[in-house]
Short mmCIF file of C-alpha atoms in Angstrom, two decimals:
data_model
loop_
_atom_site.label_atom_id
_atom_site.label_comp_id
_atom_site.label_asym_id
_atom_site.label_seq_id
_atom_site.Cartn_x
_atom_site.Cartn_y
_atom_site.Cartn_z
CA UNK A 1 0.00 0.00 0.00
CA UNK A 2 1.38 3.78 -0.91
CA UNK A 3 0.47 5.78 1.81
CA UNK A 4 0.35 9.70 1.09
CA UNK A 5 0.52 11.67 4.40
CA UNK A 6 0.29 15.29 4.21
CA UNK A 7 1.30 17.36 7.29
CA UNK A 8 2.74 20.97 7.42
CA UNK A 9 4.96 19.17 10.29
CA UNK A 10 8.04 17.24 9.85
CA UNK A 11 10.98 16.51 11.66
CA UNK A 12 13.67 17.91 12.29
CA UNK A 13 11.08 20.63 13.27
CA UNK A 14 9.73 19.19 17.52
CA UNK A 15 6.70 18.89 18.63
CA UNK A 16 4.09 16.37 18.71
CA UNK A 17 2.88 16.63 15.30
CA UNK A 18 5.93 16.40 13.84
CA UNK A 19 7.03 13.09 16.11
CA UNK A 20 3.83 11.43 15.32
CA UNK A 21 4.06 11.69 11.32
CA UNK A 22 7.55 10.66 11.71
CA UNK A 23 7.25 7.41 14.11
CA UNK A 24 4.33 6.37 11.89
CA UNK A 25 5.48 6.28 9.13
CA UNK A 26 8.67 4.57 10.04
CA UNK A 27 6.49 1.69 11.78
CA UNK A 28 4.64 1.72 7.91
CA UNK A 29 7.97 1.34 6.03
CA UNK A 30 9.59 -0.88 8.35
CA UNK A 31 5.72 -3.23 8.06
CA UNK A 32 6.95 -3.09 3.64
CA UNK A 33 4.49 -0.30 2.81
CA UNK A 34 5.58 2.66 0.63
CA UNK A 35 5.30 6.36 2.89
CA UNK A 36 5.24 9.45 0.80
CA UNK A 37 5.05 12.79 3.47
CA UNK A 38 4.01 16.04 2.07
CA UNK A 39 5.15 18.62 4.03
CA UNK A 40 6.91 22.06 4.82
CA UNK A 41 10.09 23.38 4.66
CA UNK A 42 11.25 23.16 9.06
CA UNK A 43 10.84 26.75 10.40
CA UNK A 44 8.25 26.07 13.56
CA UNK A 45 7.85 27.18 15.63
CA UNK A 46 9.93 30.23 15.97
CA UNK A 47 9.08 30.80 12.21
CA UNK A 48 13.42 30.50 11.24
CA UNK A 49 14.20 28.48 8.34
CA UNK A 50 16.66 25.40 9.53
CA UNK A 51 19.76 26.26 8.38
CA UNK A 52 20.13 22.60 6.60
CA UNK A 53 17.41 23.83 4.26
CA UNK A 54 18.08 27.49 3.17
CA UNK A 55 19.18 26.45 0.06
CA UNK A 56 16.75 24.09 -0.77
CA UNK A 57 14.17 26.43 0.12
CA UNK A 58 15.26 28.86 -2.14
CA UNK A 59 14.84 26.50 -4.89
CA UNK A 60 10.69 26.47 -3.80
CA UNK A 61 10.94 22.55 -3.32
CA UNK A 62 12.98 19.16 -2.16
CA UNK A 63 12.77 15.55 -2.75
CA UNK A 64 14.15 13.67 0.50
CA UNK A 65 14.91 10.05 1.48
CA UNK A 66 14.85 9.37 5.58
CA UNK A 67 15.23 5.89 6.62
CA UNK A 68 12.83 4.58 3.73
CA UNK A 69 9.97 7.85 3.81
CA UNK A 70 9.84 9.52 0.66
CA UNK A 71 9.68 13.34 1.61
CA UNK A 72 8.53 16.15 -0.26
CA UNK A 73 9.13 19.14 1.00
CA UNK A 74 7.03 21.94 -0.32
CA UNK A 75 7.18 26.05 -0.48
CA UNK A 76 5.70 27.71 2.46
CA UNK A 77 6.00 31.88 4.18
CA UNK A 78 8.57 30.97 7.43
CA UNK A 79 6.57 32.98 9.78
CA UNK A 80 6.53 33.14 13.69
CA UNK A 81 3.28 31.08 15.66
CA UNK A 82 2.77 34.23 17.86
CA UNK A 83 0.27 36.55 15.89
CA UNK A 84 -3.30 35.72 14.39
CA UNK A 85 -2.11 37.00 10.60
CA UNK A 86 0.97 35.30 10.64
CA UNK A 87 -0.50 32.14 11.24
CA UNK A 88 -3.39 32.60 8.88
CA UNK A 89 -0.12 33.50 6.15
CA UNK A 90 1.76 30.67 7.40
CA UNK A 91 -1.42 28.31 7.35
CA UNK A 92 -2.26 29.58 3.76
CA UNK A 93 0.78 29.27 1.82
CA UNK A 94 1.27 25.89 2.60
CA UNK A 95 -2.21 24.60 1.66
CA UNK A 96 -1.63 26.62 -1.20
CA UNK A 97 1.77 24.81 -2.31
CA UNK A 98 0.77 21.40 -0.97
CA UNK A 99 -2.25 21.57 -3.07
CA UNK A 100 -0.42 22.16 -6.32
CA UNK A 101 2.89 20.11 -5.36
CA UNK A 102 1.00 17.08 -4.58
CA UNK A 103 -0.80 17.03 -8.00
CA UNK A 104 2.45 15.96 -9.45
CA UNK A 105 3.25 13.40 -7.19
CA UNK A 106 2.60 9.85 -8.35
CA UNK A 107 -1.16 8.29 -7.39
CA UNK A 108 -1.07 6.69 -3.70
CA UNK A 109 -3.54 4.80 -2.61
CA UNK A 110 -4.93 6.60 0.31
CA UNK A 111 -4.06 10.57 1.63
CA UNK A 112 -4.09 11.18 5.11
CA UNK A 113 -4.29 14.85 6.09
CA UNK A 114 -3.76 15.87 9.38
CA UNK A 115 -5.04 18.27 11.59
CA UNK A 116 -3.96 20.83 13.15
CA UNK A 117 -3.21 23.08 11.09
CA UNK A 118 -7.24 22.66 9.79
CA UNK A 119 -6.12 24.08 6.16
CA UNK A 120 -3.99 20.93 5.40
CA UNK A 121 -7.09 19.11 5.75
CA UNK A 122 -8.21 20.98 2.79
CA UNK A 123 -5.18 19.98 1.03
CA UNK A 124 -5.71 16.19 1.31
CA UNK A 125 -9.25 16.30 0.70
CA UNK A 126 -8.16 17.76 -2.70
CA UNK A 127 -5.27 15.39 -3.16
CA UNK A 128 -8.05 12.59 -2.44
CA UNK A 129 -10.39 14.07 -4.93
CA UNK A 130 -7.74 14.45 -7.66
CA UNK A 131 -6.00 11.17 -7.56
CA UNK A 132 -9.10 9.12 -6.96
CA UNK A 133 -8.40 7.96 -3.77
CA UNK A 134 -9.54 7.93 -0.57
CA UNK A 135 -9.16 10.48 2.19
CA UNK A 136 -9.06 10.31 5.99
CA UNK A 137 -8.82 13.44 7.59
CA UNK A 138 -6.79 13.07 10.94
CA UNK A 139 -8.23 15.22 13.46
CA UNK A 140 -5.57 15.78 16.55
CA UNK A 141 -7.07 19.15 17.95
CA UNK A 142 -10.73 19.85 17.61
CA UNK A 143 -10.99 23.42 15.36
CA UNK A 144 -12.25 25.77 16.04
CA UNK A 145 -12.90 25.03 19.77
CA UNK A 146 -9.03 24.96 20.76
CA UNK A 147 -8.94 27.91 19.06
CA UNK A 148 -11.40 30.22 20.86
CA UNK A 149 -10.42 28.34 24.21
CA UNK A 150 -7.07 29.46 23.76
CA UNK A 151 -9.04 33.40 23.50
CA UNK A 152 -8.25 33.65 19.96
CA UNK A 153 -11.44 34.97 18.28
CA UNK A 154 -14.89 34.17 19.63
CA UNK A 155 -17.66 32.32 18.43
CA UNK A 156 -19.28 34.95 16.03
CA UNK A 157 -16.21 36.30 14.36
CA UNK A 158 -15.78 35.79 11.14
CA UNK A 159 -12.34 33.93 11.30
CA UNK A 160 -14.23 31.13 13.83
CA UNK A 161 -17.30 30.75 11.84
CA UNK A 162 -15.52 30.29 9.06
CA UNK A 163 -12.55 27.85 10.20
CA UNK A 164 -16.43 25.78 12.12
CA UNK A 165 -17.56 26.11 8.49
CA UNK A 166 -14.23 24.54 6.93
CA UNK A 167 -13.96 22.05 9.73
CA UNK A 168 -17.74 20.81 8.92
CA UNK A 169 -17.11 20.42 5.38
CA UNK A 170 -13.89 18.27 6.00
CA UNK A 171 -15.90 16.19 8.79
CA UNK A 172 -18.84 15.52 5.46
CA UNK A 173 -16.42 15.26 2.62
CA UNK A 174 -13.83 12.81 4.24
CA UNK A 175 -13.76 9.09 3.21
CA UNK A 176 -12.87 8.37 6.86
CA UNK A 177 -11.81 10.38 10.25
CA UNK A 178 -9.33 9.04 12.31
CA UNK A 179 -9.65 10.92 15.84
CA UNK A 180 -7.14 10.43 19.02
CA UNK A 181 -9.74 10.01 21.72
CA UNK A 182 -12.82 8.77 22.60
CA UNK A 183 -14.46 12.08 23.24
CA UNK A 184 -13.27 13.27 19.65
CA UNK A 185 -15.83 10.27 18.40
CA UNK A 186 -18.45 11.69 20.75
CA UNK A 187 -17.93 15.11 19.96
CA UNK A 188 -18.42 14.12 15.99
CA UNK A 189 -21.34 11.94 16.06
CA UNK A 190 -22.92 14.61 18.84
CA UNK A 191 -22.71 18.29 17.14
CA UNK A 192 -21.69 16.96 13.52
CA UNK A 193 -24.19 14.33 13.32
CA UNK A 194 -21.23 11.79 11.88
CA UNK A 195 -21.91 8.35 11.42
CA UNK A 196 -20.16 6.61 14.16
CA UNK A 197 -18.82 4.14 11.54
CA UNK A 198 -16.74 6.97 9.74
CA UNK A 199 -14.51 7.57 12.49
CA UNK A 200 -11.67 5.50 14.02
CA UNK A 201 -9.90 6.01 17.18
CA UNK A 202 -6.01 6.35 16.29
CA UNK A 203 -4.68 7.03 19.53
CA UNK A 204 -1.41 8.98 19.87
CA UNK A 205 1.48 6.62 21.41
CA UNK A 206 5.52 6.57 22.67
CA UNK A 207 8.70 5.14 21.06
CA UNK A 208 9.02 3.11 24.11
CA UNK A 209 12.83 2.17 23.00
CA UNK A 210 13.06 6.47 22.74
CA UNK A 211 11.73 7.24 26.35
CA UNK A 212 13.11 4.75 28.95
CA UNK A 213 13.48 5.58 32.48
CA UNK A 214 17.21 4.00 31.76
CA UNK A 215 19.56 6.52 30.26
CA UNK A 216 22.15 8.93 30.78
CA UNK A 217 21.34 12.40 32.46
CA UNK A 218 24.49 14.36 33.38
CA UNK A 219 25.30 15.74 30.57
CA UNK A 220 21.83 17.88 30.33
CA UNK A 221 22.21 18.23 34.26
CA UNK A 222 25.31 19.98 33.75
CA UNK A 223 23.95 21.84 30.61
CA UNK A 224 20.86 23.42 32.28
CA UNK A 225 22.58 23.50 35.67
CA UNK A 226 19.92 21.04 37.57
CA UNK A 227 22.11 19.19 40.35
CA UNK A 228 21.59 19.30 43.73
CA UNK A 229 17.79 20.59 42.66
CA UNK A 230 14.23 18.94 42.33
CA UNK A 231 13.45 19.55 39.02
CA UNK A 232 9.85 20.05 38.20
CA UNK A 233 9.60 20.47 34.12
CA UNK A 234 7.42 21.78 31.73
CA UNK A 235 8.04 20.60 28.24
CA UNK A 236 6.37 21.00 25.15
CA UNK A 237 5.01 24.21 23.83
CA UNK A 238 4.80 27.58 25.59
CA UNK A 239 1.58 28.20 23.99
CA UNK A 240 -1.48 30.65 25.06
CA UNK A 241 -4.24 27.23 25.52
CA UNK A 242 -1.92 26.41 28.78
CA UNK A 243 -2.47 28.27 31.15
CA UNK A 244 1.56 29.02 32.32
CA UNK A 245 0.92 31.72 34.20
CA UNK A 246 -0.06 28.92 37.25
CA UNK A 247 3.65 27.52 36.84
CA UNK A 248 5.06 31.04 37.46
CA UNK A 249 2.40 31.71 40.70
CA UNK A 250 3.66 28.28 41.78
CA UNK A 251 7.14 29.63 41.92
CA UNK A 252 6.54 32.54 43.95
CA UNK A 253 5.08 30.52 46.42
CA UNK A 254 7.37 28.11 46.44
CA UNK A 255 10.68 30.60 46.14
CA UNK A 256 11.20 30.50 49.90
CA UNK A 257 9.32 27.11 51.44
CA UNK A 258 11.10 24.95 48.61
CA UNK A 259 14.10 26.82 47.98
CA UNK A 260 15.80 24.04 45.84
CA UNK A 261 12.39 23.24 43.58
CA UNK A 262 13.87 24.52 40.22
CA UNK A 263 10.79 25.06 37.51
CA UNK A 264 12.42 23.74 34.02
CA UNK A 265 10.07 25.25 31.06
CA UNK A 266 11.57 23.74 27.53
CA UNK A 267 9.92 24.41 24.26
CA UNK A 268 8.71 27.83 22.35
CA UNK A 269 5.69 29.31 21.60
CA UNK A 270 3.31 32.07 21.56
CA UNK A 271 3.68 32.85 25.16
CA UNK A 272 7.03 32.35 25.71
CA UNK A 273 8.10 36.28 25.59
CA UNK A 274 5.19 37.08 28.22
CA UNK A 275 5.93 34.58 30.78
CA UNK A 276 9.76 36.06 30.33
CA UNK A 277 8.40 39.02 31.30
CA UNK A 278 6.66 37.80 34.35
CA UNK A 279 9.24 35.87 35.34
CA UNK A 280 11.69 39.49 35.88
CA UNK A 281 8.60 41.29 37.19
CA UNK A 282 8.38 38.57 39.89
CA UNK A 283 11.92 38.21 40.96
CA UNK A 284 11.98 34.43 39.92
CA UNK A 285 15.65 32.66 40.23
CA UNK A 286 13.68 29.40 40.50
CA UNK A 287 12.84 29.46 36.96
CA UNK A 288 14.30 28.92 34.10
CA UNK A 289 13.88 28.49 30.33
CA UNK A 290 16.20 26.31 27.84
CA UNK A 291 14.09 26.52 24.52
CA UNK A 292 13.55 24.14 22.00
CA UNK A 293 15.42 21.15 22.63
CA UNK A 294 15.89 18.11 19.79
CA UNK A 295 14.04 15.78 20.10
CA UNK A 296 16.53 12.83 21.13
CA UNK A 297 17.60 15.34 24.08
CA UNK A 298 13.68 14.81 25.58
CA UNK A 299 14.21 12.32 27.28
CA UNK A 300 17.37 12.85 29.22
CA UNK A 301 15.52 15.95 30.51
CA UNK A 302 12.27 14.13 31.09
CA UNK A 303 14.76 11.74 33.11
CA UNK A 304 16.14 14.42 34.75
CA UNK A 305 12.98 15.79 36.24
CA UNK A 306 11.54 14.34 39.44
CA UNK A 307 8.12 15.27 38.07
CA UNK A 308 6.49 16.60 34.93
CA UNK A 309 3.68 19.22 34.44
CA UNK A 310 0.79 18.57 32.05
CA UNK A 311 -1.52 22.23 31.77
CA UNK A 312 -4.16 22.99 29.97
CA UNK A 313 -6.52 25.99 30.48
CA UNK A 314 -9.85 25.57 32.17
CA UNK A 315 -12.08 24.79 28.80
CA UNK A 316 -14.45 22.28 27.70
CA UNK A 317 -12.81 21.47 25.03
CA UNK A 318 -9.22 20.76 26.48
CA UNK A 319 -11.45 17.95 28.01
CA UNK A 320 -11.78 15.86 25.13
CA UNK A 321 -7.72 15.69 25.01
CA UNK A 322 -4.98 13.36 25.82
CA UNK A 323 -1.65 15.61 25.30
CA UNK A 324 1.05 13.85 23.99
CA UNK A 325 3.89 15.14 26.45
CA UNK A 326 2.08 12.99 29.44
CA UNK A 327 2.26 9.68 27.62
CA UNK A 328 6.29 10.76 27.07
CA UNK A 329 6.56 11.82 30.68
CA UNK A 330 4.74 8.39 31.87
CA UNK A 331 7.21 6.18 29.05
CA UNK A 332 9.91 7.77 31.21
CA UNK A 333 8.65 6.57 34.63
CA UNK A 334 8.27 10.27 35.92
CA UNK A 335 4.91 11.11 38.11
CA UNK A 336 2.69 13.71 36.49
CA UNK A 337 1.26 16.71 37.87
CA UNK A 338 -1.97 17.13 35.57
CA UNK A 339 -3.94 20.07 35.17
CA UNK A 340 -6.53 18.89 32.60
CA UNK A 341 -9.71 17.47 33.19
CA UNK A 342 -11.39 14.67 31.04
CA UNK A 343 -10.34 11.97 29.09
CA UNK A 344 -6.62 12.71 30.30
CA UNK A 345 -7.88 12.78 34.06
CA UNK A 346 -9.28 9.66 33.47
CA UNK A 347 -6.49 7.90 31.54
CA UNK A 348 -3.96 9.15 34.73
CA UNK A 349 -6.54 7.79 37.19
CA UNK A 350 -6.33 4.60 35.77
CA UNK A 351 -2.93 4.03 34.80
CA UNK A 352 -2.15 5.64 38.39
CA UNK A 353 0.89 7.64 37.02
CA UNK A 354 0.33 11.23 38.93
CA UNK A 355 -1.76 13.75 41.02
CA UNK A 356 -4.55 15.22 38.78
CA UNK A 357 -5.38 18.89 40.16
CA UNK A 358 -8.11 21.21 38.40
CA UNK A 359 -7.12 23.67 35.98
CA UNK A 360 -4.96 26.94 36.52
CA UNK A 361 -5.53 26.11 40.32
CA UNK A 362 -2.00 27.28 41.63
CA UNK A 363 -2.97 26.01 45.69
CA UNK A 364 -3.38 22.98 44.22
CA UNK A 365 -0.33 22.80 42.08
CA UNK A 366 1.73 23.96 45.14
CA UNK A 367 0.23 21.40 47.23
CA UNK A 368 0.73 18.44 44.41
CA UNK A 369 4.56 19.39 44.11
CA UNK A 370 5.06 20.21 47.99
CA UNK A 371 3.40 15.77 48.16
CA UNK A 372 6.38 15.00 45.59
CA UNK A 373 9.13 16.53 46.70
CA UNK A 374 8.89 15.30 50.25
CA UNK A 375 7.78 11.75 49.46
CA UNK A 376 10.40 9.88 47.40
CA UNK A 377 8.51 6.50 47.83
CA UNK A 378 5.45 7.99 46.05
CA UNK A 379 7.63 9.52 42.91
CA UNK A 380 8.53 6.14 42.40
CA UNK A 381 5.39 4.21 42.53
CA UNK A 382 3.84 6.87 40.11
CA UNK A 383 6.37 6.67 38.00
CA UNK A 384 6.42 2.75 37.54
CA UNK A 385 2.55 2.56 37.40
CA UNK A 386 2.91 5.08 34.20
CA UNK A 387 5.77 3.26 32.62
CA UNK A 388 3.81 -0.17 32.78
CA UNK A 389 0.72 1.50 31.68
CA UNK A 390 2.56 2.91 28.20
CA UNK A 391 4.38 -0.51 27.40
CA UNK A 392 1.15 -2.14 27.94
CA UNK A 393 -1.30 0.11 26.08
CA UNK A 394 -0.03 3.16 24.73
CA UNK A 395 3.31 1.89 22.67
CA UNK A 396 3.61 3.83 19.08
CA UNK A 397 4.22 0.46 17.85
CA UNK A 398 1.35 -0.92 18.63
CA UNK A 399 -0.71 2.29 18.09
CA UNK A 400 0.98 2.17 14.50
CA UNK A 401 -0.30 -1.29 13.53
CA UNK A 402 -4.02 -0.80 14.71
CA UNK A 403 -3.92 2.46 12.16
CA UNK A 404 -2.27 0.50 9.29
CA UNK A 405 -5.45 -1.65 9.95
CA UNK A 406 -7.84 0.69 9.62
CA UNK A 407 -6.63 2.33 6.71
CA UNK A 408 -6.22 -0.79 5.17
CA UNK A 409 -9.48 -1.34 5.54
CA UNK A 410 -10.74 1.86 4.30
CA UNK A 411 -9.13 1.08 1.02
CA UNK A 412 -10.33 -2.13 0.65
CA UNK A 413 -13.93 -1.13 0.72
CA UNK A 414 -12.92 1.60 -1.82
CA UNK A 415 -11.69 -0.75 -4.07
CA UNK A 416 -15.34 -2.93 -3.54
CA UNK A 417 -16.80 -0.10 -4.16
CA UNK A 418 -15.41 0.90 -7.63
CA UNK A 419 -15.83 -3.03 -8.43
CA UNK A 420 -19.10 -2.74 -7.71
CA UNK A 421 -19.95 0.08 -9.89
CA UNK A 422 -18.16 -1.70 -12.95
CA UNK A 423 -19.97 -4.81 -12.67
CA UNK A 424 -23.38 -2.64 -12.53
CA UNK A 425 -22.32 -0.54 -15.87
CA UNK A 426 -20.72 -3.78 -17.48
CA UNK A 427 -24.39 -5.69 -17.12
CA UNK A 428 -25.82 -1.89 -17.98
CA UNK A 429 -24.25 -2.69 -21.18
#
């Protein structure tokens, strides 16, 4: 099977998005299928070109092999994820480009595209159309909900109404939908009126060979400076849906009862320059930020830590989420500290891997780290109850085959379909 995954994010750009392309499709090759990803030229989130692909860049286009992926890497405006029009640019230009570079690519037999950003859903759906083919639409964030959670736009603004408007269409038009949690599903079949059929559950999962709790840490202990000090780390993106402004409250509190409690925040993002400037107009020294990281350095850090936040803001929609960053924290036998409520509440709960705390509650969050630092014993137990729970459930591996499944599946009805309708015009004629 040719498998034709579009998504604006690739490695060696970090994040979540980027990871889970890449890991799949590995686990696709390395199962003898063919992997074609569509995608942009690395600039994200900082909206800097990487410096391995200046040149290419300037040449509007690449061809790439990595490990057995095809990639195509595709013209796109290098813009900053901070301000609403730079996003909408950066958004634009590659659904744009992707559109008209993946008409020349050679037919596949399914297109995934995957969402966030919404537009590249667009971009699939018209790769589908054009090649014949069918289309799942991956849905990892639920659009425009995130969106106005996060306070960008509202409900009646034109940008919202019309991203609900795009989403809807996508949600109709799409062969299949493969969703990350449960309460996607629900949320589909409930306010879209989706045939529960059309939708299957790909849940996100770890490299579990990646993030061990076995590993080296010193040399990103003496990097960031974190001996002698109980780390407490934020990583993933500094972005306006989490609610970091409770980390830095946390710190002030905790400044003179937990003097060595050092708060680690790694990653960028929209709200990185305001919680700088928080952190000088508080007097924090118990703070600190490293920026993006690669991604193989993760998990020393993660290792490092003696426990890991997970925030989201208080918003109904942030309930429907797992975040990736908790099933990495849990892969690397570290308690969690969760500030989210739903299906990631529930998924901690079970697995037993942390202290769940409600959202942007800094008391709470105080209390939850003061419980951790002082008792070693319960660190540990969290931390092996997550770990077990990951190798057992949540592996990328095994999250990788059940999605080769489905799609598998989705284009084996489409080729009983077209059979179908050739047998009806053959006895037509």
């Amino acid at each position: 099977m040719h498998i034709l995954y579009v998504s604006q994010y690739f490695p060696p750009e970090m994040g979540a998005p980027a990871a889970r392309v890449s890991e799949l499709a590995h686990h696709w090759v390395r199962a003898g299928h063919r992997v074609t990803v569509l995608t942009g030229f690395p600039n994200h989130p900082a909206g800097r070109l990487h410096p391995d692909y200046r040149e290419a860049y300037r040449r509007f286009g690449a061809r790439e092999v990595i490990d057995g992926i095809e990639v195509i890497r595709t013209w796109l405006l290098p813009l900053p994820n901070r301000k609403p029009y730079e996003r909408v640019l950066n958004y634009s230009s590659f659904w744009l480009s992707s559109s008209l570079r993946g008409m020349l690519l050679q037919r596949p037999d399914v297109v995934i595209g995957t969402s966030p950003q919404l537009l590249v859903g667009l971009s699939g759906w018209w790769l589908g159309r054009v090649k014949r083919v069918p289309f799942v639409f991956e849905v990892r964030d639920l659009w425009p909900e995130s969106i106005t959670a996060s306070g960008v736009g509202n409900d009646q603004s034109l940008f919202v109404r019309t991203l609900r408007a795009i989403s809807g269409f996508l949600y109709r038009s799409s062969t299949h939908i493969a969703v990350v949690t449960p309460a996607f599903q629900q949320n589909l079949v409930q306010q879209w009126q989706i045939d529960p059929q059309k939708i299957a559950i790909a849940q996100n999962g770890v490299e579990t060979d990646l993030f061990t709790p076995d590993g080296p840490t010193a040399h990103v202990q003496q990097a960031f400076q974190l001996k002698g000090r109980f780390v407490v780390s934020y990583i993933g993106t500094l972005g306006l849906a989490h609610g970091l402004t409770t980390v830095l409250e946390a710190a002030v509190e905790l400044q003179q009862s937990r003097p060595d409690v050092l708060f680690l925040l790694v990653g960028e993002g929209a709200d990185r320059e305001r919680l700088l400037q928080l952190v000088q107009a508080y007097g924090l020294t118990n703070v600190r930020f490293t920026g993006q990281q690669p991604r193989e350095q993760i998990p020393a850090l993660l290792r490092a830590s003696h426990a890991c936040l997970v925030l989201l803001k208080k918003a109904d929609v942030f309930k429907t989420v797992i975040p990736t960053k908790m099933l990495e924290c849990m892969a690397c036998a570290r308690p969690i500290i969760l500030g989210v409520e739903g299906q990631a509440r529930e998924l901690i709960e079970t697995a037993q891997a942390g202290l769940c705390i409600p959202p942007e509650d800094v008391p709470s969050l105080v209390a939850s780290i003061t419980r951790l630092h002082d008792d070693a014993a319960l660190r540990q137990h969290l931390g092996d109850q997550g770990r077990r729970y990951i190798v057992e459930h949540l592996s990328r591996e095994r999250m990788a085959h059940e999605y080769l499944h489905v799609l598998e599946q989705v284009v084996e009805r489409k080729a009983l379909k077209r059979s179908e309708r050739w047998n009806v015009e053959a006895l037509k004629r």
